[in-house]
Coordinates of C-alpha atoms and ligand atoms in Angstrom, one line a residue:
X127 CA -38.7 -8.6 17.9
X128 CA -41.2 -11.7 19.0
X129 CA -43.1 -13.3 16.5
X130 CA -46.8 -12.1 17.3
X131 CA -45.1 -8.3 17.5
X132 CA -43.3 -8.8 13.7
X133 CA -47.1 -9.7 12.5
X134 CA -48.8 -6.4 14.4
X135 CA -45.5 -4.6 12.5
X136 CA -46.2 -6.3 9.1
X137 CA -50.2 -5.9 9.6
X138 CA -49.6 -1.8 10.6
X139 CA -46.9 -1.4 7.7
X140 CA -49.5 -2.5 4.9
X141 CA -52.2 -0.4 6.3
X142 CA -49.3 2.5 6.2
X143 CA -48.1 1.6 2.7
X144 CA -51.6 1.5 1.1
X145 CA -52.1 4.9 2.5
X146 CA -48.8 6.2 1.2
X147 CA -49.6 5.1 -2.1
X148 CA -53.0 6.9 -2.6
X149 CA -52.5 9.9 -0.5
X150 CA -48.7 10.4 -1.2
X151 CA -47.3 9.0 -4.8
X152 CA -43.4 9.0 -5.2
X153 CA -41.9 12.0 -6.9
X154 CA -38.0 12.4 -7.9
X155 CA -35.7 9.1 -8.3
X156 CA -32.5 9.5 -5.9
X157 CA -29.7 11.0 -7.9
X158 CA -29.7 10.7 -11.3
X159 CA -28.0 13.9 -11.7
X160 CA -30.9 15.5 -13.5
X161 CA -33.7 17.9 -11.8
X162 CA -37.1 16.6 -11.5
X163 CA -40.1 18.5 -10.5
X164 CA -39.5 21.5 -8.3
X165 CA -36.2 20.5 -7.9
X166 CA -34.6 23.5 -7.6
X167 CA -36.4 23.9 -4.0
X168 CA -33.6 21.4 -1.8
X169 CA -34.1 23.2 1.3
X170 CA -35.9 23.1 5.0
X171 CA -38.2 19.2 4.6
X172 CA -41.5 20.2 6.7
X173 CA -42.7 17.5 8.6
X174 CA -41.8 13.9 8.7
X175 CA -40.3 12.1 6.4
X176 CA -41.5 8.7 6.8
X177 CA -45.1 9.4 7.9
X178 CA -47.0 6.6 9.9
X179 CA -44.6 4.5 10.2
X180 CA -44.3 4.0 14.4
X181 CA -41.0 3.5 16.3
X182 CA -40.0 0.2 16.6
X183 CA -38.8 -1.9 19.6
X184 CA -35.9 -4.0 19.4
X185 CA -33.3 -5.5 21.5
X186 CA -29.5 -3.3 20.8
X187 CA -26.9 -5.9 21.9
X188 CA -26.9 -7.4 18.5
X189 CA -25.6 -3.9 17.2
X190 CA -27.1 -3.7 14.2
X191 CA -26.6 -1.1 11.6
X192 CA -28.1 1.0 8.5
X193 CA -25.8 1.5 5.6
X194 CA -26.7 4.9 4.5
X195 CA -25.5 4.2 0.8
X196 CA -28.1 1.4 -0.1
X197 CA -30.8 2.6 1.9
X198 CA -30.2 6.4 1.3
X199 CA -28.1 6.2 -1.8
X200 CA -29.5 3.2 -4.0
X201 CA -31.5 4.4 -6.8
X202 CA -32.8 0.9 -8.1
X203 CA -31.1 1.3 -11.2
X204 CA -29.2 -1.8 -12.4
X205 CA -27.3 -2.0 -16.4
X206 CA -30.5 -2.1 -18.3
X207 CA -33.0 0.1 -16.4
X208 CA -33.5 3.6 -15.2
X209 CA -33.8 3.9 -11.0
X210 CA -36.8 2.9 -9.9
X211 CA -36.8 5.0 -6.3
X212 CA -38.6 8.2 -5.6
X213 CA -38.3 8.9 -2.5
X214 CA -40.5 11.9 -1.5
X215 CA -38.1 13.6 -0.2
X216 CA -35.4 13.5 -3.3
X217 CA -35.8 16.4 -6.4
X218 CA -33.3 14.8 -8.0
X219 CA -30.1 16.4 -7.8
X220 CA -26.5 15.7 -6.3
X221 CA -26.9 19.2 -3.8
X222 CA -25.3 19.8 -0.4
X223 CA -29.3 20.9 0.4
X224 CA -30.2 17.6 -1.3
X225 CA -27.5 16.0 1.3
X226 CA -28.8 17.6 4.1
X227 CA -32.3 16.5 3.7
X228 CA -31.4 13.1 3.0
X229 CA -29.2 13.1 6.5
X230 CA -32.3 14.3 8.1
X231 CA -34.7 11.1 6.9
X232 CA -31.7 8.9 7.8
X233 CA -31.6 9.9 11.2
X234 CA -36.0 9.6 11.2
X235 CA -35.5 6.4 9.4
X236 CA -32.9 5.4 12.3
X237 CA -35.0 6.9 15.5
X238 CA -38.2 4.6 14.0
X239 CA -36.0 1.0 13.8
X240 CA -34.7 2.1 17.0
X241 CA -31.3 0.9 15.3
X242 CA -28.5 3.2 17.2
X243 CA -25.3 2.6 14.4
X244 CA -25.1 3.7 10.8
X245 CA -22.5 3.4 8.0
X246 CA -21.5 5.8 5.5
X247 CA -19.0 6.3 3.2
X248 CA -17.6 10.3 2.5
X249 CA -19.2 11.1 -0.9
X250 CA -22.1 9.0 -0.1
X251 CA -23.4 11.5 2.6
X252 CA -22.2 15.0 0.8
X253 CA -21.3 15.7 -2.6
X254 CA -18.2 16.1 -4.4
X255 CA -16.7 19.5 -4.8
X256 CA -14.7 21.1 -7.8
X257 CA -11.4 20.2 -5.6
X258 CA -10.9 18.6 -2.5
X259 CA -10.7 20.9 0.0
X260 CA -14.0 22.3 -2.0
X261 CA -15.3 18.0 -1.0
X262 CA -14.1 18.6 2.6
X263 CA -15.8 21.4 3.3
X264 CA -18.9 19.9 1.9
X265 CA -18.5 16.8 3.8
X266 CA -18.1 18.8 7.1
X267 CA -20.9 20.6 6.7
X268 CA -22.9 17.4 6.3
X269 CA -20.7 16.3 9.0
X270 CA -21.9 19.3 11.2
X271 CA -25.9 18.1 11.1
X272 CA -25.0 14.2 11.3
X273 CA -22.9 15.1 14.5
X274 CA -26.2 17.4 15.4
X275 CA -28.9 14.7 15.1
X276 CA -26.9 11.8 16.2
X277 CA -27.6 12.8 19.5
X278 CA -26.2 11.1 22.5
X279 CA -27.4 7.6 21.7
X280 CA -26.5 7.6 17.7
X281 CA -23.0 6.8 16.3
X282 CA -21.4 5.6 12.9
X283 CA -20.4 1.8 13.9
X284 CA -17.8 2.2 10.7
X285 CA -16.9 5.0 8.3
X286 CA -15.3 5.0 5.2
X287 CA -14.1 6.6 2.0
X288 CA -15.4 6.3 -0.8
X289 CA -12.2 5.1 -3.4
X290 CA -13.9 3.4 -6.6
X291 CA -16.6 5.6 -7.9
X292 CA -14.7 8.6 -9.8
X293 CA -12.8 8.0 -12.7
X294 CA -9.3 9.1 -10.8
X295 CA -9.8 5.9 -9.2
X296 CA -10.1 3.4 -12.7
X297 CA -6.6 1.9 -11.7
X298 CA -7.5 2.0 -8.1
X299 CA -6.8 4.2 -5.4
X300 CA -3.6 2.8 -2.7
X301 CA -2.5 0.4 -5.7
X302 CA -3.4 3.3 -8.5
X303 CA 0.3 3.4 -10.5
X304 CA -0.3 7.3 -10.2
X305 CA 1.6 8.5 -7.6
X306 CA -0.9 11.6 -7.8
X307 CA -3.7 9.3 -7.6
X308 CA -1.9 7.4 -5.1
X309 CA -1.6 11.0 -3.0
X310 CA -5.4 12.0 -3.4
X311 CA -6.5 8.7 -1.7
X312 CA -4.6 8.9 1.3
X313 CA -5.9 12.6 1.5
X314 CA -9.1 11.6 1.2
X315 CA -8.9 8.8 3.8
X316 CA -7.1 10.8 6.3
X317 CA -10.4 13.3 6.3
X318 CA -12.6 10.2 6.3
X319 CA -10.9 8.6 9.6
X320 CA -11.0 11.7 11.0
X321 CA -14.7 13.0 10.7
X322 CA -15.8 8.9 11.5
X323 CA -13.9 9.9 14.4
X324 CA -15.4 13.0 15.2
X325 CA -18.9 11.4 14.7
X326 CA -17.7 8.4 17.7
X327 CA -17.3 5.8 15.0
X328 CA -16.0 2.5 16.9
X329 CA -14.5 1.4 13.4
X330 CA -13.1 2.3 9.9
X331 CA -13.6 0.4 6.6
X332 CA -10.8 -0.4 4.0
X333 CA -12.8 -1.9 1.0
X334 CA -10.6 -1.8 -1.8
X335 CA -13.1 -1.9 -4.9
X336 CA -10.7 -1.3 -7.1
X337 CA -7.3 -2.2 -5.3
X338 CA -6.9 -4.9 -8.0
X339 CA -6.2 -5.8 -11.7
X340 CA -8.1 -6.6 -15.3
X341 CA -4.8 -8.1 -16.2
X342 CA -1.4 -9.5 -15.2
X343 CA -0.3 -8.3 -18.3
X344 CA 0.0 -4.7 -17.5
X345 CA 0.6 -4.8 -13.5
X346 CA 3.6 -5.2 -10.8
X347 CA 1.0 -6.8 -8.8
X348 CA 4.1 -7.1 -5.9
X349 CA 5.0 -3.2 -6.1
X350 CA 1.0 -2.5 -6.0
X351 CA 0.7 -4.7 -2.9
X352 CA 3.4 -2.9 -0.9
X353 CA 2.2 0.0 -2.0
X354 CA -0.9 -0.8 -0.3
X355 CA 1.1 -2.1 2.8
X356 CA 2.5 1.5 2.9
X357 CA -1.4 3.1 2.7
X358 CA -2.5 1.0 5.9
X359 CA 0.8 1.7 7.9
X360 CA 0.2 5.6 7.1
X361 CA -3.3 4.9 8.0
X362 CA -2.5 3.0 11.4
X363 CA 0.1 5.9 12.4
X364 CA -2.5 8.8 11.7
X365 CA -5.2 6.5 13.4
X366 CA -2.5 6.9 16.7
X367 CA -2.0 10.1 15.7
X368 CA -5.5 11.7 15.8
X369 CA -6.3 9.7 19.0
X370 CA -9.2 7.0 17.1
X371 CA -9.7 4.0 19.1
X372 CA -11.4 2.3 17.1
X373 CA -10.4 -1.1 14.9
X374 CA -9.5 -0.9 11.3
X375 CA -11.5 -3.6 9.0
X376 CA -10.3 -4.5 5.8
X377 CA -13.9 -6.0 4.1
X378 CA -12.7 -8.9 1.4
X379 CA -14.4 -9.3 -1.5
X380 CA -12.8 -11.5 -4.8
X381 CA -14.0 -9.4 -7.1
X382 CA -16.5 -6.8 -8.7
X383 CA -15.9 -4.2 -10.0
X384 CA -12.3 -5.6 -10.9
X385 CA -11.5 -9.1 -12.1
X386 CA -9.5 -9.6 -9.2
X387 CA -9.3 -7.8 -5.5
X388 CA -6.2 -8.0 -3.8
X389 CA -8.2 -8.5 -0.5
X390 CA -9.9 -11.8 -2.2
X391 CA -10.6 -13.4 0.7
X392 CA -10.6 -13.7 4.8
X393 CA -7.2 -16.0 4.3
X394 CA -5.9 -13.7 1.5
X395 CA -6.4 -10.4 3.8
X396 CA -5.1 -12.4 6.9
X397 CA -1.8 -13.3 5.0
X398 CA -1.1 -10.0 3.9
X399 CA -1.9 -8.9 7.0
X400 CA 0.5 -11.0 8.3
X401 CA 3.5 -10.5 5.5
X402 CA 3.2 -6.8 6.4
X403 CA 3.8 -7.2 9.9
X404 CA 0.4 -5.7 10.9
X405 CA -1.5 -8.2 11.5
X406 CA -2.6 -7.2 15.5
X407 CA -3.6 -3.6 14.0
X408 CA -6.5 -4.9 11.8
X409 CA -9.4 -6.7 12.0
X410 CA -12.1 -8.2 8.8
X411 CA -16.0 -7.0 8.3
X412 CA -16.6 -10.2 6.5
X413 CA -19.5 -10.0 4.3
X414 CA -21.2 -12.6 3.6
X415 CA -22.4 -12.0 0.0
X416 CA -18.6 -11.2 -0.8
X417 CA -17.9 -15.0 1.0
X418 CA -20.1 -16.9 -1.8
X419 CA -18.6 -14.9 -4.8
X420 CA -15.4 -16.5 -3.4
X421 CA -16.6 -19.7 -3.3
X422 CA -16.3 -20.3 0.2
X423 CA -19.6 -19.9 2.5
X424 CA -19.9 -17.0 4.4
X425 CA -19.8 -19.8 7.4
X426 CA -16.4 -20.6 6.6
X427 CA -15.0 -17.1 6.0
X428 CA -16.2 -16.0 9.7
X429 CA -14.2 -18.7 10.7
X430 CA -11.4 -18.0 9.1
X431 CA -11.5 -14.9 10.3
X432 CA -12.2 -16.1 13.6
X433 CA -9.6 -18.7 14.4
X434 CA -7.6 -16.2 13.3
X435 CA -8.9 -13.7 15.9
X436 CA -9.7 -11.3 12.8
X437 CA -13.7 -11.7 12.8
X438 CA -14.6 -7.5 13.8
X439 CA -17.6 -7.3 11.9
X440 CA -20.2 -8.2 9.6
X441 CA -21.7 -6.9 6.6
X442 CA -24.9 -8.8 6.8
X443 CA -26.1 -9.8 3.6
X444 CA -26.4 -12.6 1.6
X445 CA -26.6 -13.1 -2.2
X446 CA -28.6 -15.5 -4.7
X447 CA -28.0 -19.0 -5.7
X448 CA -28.7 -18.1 -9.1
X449 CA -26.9 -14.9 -10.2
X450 CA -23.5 -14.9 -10.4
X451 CA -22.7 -11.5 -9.0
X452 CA -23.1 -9.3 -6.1
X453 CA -27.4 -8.8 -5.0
X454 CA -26.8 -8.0 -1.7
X455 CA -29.7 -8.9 -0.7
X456 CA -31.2 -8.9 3.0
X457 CA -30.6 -11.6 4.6
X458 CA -33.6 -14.3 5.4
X459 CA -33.0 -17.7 5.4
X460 CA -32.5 -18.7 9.1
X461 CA -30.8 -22.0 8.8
X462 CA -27.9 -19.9 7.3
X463 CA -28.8 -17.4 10.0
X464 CA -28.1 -19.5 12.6
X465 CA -24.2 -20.7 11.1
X466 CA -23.5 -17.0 11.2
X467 CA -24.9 -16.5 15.0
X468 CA -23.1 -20.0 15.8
X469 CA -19.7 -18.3 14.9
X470 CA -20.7 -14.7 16.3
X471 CA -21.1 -17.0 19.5
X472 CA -17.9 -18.6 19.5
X473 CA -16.2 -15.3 18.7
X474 CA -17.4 -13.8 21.9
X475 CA -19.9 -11.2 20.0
X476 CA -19.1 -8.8 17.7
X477 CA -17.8 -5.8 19.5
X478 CA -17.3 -2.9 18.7
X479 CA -18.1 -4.6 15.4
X480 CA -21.2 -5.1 14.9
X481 CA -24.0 -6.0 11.6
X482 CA -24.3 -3.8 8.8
X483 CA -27.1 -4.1 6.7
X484 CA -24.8 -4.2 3.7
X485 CA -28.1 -4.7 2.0
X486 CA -30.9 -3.1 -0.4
X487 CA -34.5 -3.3 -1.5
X488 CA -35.1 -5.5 -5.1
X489 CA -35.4 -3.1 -7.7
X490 CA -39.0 -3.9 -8.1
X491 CA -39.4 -3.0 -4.0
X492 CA -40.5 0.9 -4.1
X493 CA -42.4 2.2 -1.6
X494 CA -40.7 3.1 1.9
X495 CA -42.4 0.7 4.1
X496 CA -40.3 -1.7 2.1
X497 CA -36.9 0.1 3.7
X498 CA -38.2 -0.9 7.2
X499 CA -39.6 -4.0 6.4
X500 CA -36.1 -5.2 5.2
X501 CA -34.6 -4.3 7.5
X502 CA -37.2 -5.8 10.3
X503 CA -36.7 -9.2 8.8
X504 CA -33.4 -8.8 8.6
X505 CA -32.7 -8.1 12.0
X506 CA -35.2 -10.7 13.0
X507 CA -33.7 -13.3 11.0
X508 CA -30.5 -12.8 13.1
X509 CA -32.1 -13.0 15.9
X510 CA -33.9 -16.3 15.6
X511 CA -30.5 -17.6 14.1
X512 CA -29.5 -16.7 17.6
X513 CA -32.0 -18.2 19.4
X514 CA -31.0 -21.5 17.3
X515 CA -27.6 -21.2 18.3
X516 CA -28.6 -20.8 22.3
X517 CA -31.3 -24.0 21.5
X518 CA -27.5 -26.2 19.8
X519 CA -25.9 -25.2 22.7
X520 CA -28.2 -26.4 25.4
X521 CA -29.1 -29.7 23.5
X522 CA -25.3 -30.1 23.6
X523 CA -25.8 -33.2 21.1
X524 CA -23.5 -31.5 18.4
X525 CA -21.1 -30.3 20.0
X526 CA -21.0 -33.6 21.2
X527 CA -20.9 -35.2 17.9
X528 CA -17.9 -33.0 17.1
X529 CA -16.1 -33.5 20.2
X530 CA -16.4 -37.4 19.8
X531 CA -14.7 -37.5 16.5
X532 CA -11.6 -36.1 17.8
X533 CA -11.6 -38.3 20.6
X534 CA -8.1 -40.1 19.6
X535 CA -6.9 -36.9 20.4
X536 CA -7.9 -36.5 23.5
X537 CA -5.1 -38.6 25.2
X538 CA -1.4 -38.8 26.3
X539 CA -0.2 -39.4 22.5
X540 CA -2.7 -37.2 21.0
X541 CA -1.6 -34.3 23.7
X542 CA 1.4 -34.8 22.6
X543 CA 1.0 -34.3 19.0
X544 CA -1.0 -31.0 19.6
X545 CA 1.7 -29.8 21.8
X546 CA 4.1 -30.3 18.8
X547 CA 5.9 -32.9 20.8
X548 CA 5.5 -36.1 18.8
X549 CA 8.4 -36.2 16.1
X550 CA 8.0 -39.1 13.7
X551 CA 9.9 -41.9 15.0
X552 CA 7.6 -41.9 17.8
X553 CA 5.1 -41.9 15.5
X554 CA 6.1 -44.3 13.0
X555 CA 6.6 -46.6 16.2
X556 CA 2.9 -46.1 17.4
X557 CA 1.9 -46.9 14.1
X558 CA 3.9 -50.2 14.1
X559 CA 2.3 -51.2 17.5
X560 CA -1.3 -50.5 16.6
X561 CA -1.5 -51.7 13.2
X562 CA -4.2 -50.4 10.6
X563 CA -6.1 -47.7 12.9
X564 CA -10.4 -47.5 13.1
X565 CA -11.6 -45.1 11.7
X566 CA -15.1 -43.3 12.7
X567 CA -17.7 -42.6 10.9
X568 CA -18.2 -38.7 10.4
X569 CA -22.0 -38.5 10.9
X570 CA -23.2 -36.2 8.6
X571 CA -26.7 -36.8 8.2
X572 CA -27.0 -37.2 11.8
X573 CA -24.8 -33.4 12.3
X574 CA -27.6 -32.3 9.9
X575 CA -30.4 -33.7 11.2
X576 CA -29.6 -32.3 14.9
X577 CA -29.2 -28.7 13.2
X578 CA -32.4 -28.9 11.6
X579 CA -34.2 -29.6 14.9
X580 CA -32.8 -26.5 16.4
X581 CA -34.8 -24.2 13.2
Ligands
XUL895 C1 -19.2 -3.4 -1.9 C2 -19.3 -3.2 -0.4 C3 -19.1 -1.9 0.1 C4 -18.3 -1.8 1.4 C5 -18.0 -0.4 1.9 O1 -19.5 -4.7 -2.3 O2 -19.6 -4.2 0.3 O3 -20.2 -1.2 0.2 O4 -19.1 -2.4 2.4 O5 -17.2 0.3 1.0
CO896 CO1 -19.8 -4.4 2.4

């Protein structure tokens, strides 16, 4: 969106929010398993659901997408306070009517941002029944309406199952040491790949929240990681099996909620990936709030991922310098903007990967023009990280920079080393012959300074 459009956007949402607030004031918080107000009434929402709010232009090649458990799911609550979203549209209960509705101001939400893609996990969009196949048949009916409003134009751009929030799933879910539990996940993943599936979902998620340990002491850590090899080679076969085209993503994260993830990292992932023998089956949805809690930035995880032809998509995100855990917060500083874009570049684009907005509203953030403002910026800020890139890449001065310090490299000897033909007599002899080598100066500042005249 161009700049002078954002501002009619912003201007128009603040005339829309202060009307909300007066004529319209928030009822029910979003599933806090209580009823609240007439809550018993979960059926047929009359009219819309986001009132005022216009439909927004935006270019679709950056494939952007809404994930339906923040925006739809996230309550505001956080350890020490109660949720602070009420939606209009929630009573307050966990129903298969309350689903429904909720689908249906997804898919108003969705038409408005013109955003095409959405995420979901299983028990995110429908409740969970008394047994499973009572949860299957709840999510297909959910399933039914999603399939209904996505239209022609509409599709999932990942599905996934949700494996951390009940208590069956405390030890984990593919690295659970209950065989039962063990049994249950692969079920409940086999239903998940196949309704993403039958929704045209060009991916599938593996985020292993609790595909980890609290301690050493009490865990085979090497039988829990085959064990999990075994999980994603069932899940590759019934992928084949079921006729999915679409590219399996495991999403690393280090930890939260357990101490330690098994997928820690985009260089942990790609080495299991690679121990296992299936490395060419998966791709990563790196995320960049996950990359931070790492350690690494979420600059360098995309190109691990990338230079190891892993990088399939990316939960954009980002989290705060200051708090220690996960915010996932939308993403808006620009200048780390434009590092993702520059890798998203060099990786060809995304596709059929794409940007999730991994991402929700501040507690404090309650009204729903906030939901679309977020996710305006956020797609903006991508956008102009973009543009950046394109501006790096026609100024050609960094690129130059970088190719100039690897110069040396760039002859006979140095072709040789790369081709793995130099052994170290040769070598030892060139370093007889030349004596005590230059050495360049790296150029930081200046590297710097060029990036900051692209912003
Ligand atoms: C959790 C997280 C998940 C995955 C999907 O940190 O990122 O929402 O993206 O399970
Ligand atoms: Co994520």
């Amino acid at each position: 969106m161009e700049g002078w459009k954002l501002l009619l956007f912003l201007f128009y949402l603040n005339l829309v929010s202060f009307t909300l607030i007066v004529a319209d004031p928030p009822k029910c918080p979003v599933n806090i398993g209580t009823e609240c107000g007439d809550g018993h009434d979960s059926g047929e929402w009359k009219g819309e659901f986001f009132p005022g709010i216009p439909n927004i232009k935006y270019e679709d090649w950056m494939r952007f997408s809404v994930a339906f458990w923040h925006t739809f799911r996230g309550t505001g609550g956080d350890p020490f306070g109660a949720p602070t979203k009420m939606w209009p549209w929630e009573d307050g209960t966990n129903s298969l009517a309350m689903a429904k509705r909720r689908m249906r101001a997804n898919f108003e939400f969705l038409e408005k941002l013109g955003v095409d893609r959405w995420c979901f996990h299983d028990r995110d969009i429908a409740p969970d029944g008394n047994t499973l196949q009572e949860s299957n048949s709840n999510l297909d009916e959910v399933v039914a309406l999603a399939k209904e409003l996505q239209g022609k134009k509409i599709r999932p751009l990942w599905g996934t199952a949700q494996l951390f929030m009940h208590p069956r799933y405390m030890h984990g879910g593919a690295t659970s040491p209950d065989l039962g539990v063990y049994a249950y996940a692969a079920a409940q993943v086999k239903k998940a790949m196949e309704v993403t599936h039958y929704l045209g979902g060009e991916n599938y998620v593996f985020w292993g929240g609790r595909e980890g340990y609290q301690t050493l002491l009490n865990t085979d850590m090497e039988r829990e990681l085959d064990h999990m090899a075994r999980f994603f080679e069932a899940s590759i076969a019934y992928k084949k099996k079921i006729g999915f085209n679409g590219t399996l993503l495991i999403e690393p994260k280090p930890q939260e909620p357990t101490k330690h993830q098994y997928d820690w990292d985009a260089a942990t992932a790609a080495n299991f990936l690679r121990k296992y023998g299936f490395i060419d089956e998966f791709k990563l949805n790196i995320e960049c709030n996950h990359a931070t809690l790492s350690g690494h930035s979420c600059h360098h995880e995309l190109e691990t991922a990338r230079i190891n032809g892993l990088l399939g998509n990316i939960d954009a995100n980002t989290g705060d310098p200051q708090i220690g855990w996960d915010t996932d917060q939308f993403l808006m500083d620009i200048g780390e903007a434009t590092l993702v874009m520059l890798s998203v570049v060099r990786n060809g684009g995304l596709a059929p990967g794409g940007f999730n907005f991994d991402a929700k509203l501040r507690r404090e953030s309650t009204y729903i023009d906030d939901l679309f403002i977020a996710h305006v910026a956020g797609m903006d800020t991508l956008a102009r990280g973009l543009r950046n890139v394109a501006k790096l890449i026609e100024d050609g001065s960094l690129a130059k920079l970088v190719q100039k310090r690897y110069q040396s490299f760039d002859t006979d000897l140095g072709a040789e080393v790369e081709a793995g033909k130099a052994n170290f007599e040769l070598l030892e002899r060139k370093a007889m012959e030349w004596g005590e080598p230059e050495v360049l100066s790296a150029k930081q500042e200046l590297a710097e300074m060029i990036f900051q005249s692209a912003m």
